[in-house]
Short mmCIF file of C-alpha atoms in Angstrom, two decimals:
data_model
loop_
_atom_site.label_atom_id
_atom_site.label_comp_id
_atom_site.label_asym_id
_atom_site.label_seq_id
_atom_site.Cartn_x
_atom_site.Cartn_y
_atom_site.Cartn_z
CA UNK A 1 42.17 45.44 25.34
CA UNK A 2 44.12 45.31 22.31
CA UNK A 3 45.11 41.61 22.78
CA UNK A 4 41.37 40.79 23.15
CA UNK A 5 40.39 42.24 19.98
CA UNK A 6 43.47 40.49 17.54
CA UNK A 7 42.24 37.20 19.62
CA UNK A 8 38.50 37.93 18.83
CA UNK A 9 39.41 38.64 15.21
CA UNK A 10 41.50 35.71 15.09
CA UNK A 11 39.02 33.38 15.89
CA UNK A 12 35.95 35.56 13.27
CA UNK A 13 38.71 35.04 10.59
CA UNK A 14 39.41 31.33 11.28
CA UNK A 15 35.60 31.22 11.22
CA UNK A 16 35.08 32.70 7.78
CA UNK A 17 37.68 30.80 6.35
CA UNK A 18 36.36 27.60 7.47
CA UNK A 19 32.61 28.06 6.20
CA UNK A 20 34.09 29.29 2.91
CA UNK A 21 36.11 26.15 2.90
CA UNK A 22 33.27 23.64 3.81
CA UNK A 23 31.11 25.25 0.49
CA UNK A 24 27.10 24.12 0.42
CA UNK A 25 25.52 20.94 0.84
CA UNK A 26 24.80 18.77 -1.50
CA UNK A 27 21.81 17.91 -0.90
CA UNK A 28 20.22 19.53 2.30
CA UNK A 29 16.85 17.65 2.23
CA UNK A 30 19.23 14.03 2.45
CA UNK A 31 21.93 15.33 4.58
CA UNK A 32 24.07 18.19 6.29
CA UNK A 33 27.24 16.70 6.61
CA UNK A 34 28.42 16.48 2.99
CA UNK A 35 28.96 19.61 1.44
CA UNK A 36 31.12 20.73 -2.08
CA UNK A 37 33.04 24.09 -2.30
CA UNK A 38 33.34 25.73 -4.91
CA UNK A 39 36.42 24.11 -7.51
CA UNK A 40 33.77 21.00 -6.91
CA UNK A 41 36.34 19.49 -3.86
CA UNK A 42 33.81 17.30 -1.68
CA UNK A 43 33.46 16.84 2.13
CA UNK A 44 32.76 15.65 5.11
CA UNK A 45 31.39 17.53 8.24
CA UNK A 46 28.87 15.88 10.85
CA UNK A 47 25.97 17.68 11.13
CA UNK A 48 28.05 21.08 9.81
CA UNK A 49 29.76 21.14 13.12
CA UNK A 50 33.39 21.85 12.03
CA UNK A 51 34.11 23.84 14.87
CA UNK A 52 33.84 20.76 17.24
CA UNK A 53 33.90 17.54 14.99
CA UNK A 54 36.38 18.94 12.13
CA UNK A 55 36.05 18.77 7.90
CA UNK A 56 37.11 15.67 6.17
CA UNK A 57 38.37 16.26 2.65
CA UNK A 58 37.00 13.54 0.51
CA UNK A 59 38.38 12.21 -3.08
CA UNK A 60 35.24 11.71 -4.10
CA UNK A 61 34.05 12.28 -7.63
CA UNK A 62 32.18 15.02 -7.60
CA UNK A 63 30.09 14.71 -11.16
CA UNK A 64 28.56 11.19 -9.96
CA UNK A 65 28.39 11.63 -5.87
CA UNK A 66 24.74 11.16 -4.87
CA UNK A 67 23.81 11.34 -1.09
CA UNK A 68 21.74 8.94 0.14
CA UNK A 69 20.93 9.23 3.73
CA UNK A 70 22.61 12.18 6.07
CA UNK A 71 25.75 9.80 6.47
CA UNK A 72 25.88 7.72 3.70
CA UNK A 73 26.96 8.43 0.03
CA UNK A 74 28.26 7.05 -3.23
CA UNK A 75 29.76 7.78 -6.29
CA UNK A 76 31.35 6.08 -9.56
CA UNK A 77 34.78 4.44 -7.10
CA UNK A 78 32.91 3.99 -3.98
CA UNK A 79 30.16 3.92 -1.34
CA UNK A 80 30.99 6.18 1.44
CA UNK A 81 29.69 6.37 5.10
CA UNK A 82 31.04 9.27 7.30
CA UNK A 83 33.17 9.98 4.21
CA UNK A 84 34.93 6.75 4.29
CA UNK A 85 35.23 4.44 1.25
CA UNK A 86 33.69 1.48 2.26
CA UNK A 87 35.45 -1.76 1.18
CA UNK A 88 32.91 -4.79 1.62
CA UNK A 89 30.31 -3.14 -0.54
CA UNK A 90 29.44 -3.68 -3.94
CA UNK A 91 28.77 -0.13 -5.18
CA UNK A 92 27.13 -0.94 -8.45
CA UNK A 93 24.19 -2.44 -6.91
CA UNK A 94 23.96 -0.73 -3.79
CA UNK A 95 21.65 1.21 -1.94
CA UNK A 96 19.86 2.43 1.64
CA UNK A 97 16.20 1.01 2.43
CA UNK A 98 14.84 2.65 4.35
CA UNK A 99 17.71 3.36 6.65
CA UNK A 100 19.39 -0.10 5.73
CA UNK A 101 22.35 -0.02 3.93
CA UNK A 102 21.99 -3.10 1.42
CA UNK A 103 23.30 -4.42 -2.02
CA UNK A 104 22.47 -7.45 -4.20
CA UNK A 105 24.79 -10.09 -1.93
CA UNK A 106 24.70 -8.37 1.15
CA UNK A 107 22.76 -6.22 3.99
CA UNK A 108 24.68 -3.97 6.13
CA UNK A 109 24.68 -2.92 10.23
CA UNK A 110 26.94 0.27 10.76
CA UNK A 111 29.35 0.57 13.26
CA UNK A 112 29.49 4.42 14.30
CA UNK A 113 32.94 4.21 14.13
CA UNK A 114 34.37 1.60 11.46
CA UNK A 115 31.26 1.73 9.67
CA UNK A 116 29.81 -1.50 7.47
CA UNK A 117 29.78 -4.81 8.60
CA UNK A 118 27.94 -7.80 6.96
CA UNK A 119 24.76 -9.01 9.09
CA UNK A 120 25.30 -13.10 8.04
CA UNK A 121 22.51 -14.79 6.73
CA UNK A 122 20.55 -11.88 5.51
CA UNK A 123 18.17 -11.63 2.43
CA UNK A 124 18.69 -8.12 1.07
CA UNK A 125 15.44 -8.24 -0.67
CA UNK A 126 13.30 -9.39 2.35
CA UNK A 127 15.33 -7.77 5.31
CA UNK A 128 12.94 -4.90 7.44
CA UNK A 129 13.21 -3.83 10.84
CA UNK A 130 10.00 -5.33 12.87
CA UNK A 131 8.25 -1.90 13.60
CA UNK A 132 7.59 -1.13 17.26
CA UNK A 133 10.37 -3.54 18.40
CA UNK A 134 13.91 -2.10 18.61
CA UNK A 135 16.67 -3.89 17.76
CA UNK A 136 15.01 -6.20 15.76
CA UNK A 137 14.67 -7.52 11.92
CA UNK A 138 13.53 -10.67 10.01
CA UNK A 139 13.92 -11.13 6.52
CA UNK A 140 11.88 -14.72 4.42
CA UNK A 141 13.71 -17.11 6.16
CA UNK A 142 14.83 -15.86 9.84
CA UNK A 143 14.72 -13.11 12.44
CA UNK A 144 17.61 -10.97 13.64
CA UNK A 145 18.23 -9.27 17.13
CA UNK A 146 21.33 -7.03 17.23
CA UNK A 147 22.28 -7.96 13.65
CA UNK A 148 22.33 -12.06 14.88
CA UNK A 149 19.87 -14.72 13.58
CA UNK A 150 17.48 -16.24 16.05
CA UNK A 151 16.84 -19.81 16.38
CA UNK A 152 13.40 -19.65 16.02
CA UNK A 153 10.50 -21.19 13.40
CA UNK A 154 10.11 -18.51 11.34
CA UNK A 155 6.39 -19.01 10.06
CA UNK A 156 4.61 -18.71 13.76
CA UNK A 157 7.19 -16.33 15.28
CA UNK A 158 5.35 -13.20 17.17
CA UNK A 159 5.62 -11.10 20.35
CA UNK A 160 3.40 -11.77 23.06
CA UNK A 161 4.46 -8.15 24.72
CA UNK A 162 7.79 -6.22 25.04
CA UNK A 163 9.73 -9.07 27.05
CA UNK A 164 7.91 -12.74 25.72
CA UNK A 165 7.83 -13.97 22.47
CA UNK A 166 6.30 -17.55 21.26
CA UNK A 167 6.47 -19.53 18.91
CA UNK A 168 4.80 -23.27 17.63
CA UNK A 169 6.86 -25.19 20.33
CA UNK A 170 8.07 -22.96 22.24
CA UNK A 171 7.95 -19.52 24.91
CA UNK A 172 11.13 -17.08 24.62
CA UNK A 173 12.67 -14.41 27.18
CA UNK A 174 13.32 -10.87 25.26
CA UNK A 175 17.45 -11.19 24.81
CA UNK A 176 16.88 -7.35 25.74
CA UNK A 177 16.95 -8.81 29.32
CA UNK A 178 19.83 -11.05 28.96
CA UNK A 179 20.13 -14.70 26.70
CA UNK A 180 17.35 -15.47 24.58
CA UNK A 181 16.15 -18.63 25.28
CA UNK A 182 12.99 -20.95 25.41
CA UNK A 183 11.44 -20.76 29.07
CA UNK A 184 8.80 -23.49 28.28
CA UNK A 185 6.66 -25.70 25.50
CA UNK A 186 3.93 -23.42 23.99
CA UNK A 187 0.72 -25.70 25.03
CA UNK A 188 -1.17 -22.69 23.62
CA UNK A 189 -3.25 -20.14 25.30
CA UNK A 190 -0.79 -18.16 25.70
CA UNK A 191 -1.75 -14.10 26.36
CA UNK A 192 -0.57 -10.86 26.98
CA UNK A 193 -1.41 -9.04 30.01
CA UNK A 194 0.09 -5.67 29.85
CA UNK A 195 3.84 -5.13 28.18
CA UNK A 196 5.28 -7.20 31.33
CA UNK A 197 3.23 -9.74 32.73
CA UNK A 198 1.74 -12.80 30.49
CA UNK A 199 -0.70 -15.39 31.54
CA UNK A 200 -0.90 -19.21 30.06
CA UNK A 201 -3.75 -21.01 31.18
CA UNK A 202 -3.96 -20.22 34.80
CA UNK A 203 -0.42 -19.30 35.69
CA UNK A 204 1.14 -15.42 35.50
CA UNK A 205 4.78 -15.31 34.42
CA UNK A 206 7.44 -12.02 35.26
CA UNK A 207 10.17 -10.80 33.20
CA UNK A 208 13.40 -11.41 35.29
CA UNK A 209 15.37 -7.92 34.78
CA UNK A 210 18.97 -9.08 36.23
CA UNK A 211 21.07 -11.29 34.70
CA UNK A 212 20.87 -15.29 35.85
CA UNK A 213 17.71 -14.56 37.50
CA UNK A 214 14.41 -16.99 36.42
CA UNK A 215 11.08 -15.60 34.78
CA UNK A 216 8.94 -15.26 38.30
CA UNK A 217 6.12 -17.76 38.13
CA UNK A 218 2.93 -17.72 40.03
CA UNK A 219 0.34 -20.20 39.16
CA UNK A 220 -3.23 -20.14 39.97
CA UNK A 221 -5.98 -22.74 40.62
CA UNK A 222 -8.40 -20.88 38.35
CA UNK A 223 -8.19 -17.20 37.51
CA UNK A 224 -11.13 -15.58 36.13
CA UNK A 225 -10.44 -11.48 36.24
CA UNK A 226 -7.20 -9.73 36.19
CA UNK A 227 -6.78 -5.83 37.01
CA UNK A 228 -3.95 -4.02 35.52
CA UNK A 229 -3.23 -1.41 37.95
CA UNK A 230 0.56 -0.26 36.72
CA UNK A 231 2.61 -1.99 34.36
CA UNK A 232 4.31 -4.00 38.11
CA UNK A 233 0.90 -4.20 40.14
CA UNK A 234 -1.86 -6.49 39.05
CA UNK A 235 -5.07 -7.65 40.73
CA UNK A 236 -6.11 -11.19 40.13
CA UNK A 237 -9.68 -12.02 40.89
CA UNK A 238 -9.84 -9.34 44.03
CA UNK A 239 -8.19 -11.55 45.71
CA UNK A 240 -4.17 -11.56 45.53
CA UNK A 241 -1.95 -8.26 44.68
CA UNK A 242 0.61 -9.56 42.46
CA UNK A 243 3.67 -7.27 42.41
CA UNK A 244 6.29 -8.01 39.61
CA UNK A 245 5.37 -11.47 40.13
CA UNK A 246 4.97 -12.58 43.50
CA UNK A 247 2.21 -11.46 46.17
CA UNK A 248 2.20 -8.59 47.92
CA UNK A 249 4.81 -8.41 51.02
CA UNK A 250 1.80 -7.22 53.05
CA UNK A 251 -0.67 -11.10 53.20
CA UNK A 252 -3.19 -9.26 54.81
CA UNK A 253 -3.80 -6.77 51.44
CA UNK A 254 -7.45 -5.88 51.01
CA UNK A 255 -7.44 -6.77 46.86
CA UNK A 256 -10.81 -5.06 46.88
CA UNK A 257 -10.09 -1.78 48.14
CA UNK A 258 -5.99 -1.74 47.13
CA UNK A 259 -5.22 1.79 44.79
CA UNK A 260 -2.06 2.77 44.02
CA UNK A 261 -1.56 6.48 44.45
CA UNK A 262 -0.90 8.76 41.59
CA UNK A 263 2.72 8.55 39.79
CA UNK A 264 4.70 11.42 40.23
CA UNK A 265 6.62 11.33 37.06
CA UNK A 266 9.27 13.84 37.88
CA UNK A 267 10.52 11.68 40.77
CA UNK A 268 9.80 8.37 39.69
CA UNK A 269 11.23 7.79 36.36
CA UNK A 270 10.10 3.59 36.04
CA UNK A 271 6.50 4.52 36.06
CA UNK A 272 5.89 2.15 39.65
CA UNK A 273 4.39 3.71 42.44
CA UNK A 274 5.77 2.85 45.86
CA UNK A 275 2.90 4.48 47.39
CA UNK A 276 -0.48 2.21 48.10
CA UNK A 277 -3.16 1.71 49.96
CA UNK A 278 -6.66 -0.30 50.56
CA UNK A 279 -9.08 0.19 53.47
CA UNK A 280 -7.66 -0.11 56.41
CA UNK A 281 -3.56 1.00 55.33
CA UNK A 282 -1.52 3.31 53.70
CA UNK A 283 1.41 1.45 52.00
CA UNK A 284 5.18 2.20 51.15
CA UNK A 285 6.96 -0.42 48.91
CA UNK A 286 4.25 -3.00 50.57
CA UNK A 287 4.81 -2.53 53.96
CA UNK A 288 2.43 -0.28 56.30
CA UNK A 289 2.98 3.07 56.99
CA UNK A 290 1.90 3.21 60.81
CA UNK A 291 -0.12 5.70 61.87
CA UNK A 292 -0.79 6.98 58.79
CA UNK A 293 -4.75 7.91 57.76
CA UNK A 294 -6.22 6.29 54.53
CA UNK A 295 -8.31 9.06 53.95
CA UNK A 296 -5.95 12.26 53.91
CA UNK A 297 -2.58 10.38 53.09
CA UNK A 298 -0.89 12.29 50.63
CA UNK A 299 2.92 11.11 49.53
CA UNK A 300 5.36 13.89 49.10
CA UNK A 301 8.57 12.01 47.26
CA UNK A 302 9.60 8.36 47.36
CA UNK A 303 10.68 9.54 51.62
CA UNK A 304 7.74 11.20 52.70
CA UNK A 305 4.03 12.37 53.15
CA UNK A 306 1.67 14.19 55.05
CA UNK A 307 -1.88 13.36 56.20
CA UNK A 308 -4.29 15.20 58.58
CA UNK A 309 -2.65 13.82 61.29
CA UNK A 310 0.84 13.80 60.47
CA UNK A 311 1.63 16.99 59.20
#
């Protein structure tokens, strides 16, 4: 019992001593991971965690050091990220906009670890993150994904949805999915359907979501009305089912009548339902569920279900 109490006071000391040690933030609206003690010594310390990520002692100078965002920070010598003096900067002109570390030559990406690298061919002054889209940035002359220019004309560059993009010549694949590249020549009419599927002119195109797999393509003779059922199932002209791309496995499909059954969120996290029906048939990942009634068919998982029948 004895033992456990000089171990238990052990570890209360070593605690007090450390949050003397780590002294006050230095600004606790910007950030609380730098912090000054008392004889004006600056730190380090993620979040305040010292117990599990440590206290770096900085030799910062403590009359000048201004925090700028929770992990970056300056002062007369140097610009400082995780307490690390950064070395590409120029810390007379620099400064964070709105979360972008940037100076007069030069805008910044951070590495968690190593901290500032350069992003080539970036205009500090012009360079924003595209809101809504991540990953992305354009500054007056280009766009960026991942920190990288994109070959693209500038002036007419837009999203269609979440995975196409356009502009004057050409159609582009998200490089979210894999390489960014042209798919075909924009010949206009070009629209968005839902945050998957586009349509141009009469044919529906289909992100491809594997590596060295091809947009799916389904063209059309005419197409008047489309249905968006789920962000997978579409109805085109209550006539064909169109699941991520292609028709529905089951050709006999009444488009009319076809539901999807609710989404049970807990179990299926991609927002698709495998559970359908129309009419006549109850449907699991487009195939028929025989025997099973239209009218009291209730799925119970991605497995199984019960109906009046069935129970």
């Amino acid at each position: 019992m004895k033992k456990r109490a000089f171990f238990v006071a052990c570890i209360f000391s070593c605690f007090l001593i450390s949050c003397r040690n780590i002294g006050q933030p230095v600004n606790k609206q910007k950030s609380g991971s730098y912090f000054i003690d008392s004889k004006g010594q600056i730190a380090y310390c993620q979040n305040g965690n010292w117990f599990s990520l440590g206290i770096s002692q900085m030799q910062a100078d403590a009359k000048s050091f201004e925090v700028l965002s929770e992990d970056i920070a300056k002062d007369k010598n140097a610009v400082y990220f995780r307490g690390m003096p950064q070395k590409l900067v120029d810390k007379s002109s620099f400064y964070v906009d709105q979360q972008i570390p940037k100076d007069r030559f030069h805008v910044y990406y951070i590495d968690q670890v190593l901290g500032f690298h350069i992003i080539e061919g970036a205009d500090p002054k012009t360079y924003e993150a595209v809101a809504g889209h991540i990953n992305w940035a354009r500054d007056k002359d280009h766009y960026f994904y991942s920190n990288d220019p994109i070959k693209v004309d500038r002036n007419t560059f837009s999203f269609i949805n979440d995975y196409f993009l356009k502009d004057k010549d050409s159609v582009y694949i998200s490089p979210n999915i894999g390489t960014f590249k042209a798919i075909l020549a924009n010949t206009g009419n070009v629209e968005a359907i839902n945050k998957y599927y586009i349509k141009i002119y009469d044919t529906i195109y289909y992100p491809p979501f594997q590596q060295g797999l091809a947009v799916v393509k389904r063209p059309f003779n005419t197409i008047h009305k489309i249905r968006v059922l789920d962000q997978d199932h579409i109805n085109i002209d209550n006539k064909t089912i169109l699941f991520r791309g292609k028709d529905f496995k089951y050709v006999h499909v009444d488009a009319p009548s076809f539901k999807l059954y609710p989404i049970d969120e807990e179990i299926d996290s991609y927002g698709s339902n495998s559970y359908s029906k129309d009419k006549s048939h109850v449907f699991y990942n487009q195939e028929i569920i025989p025997g099973a009634d239209v009218k009291t068919f209730i799925p119970l998982g991605n497995d199984f279900g019960k109906d009046t029948k069935n129970n």
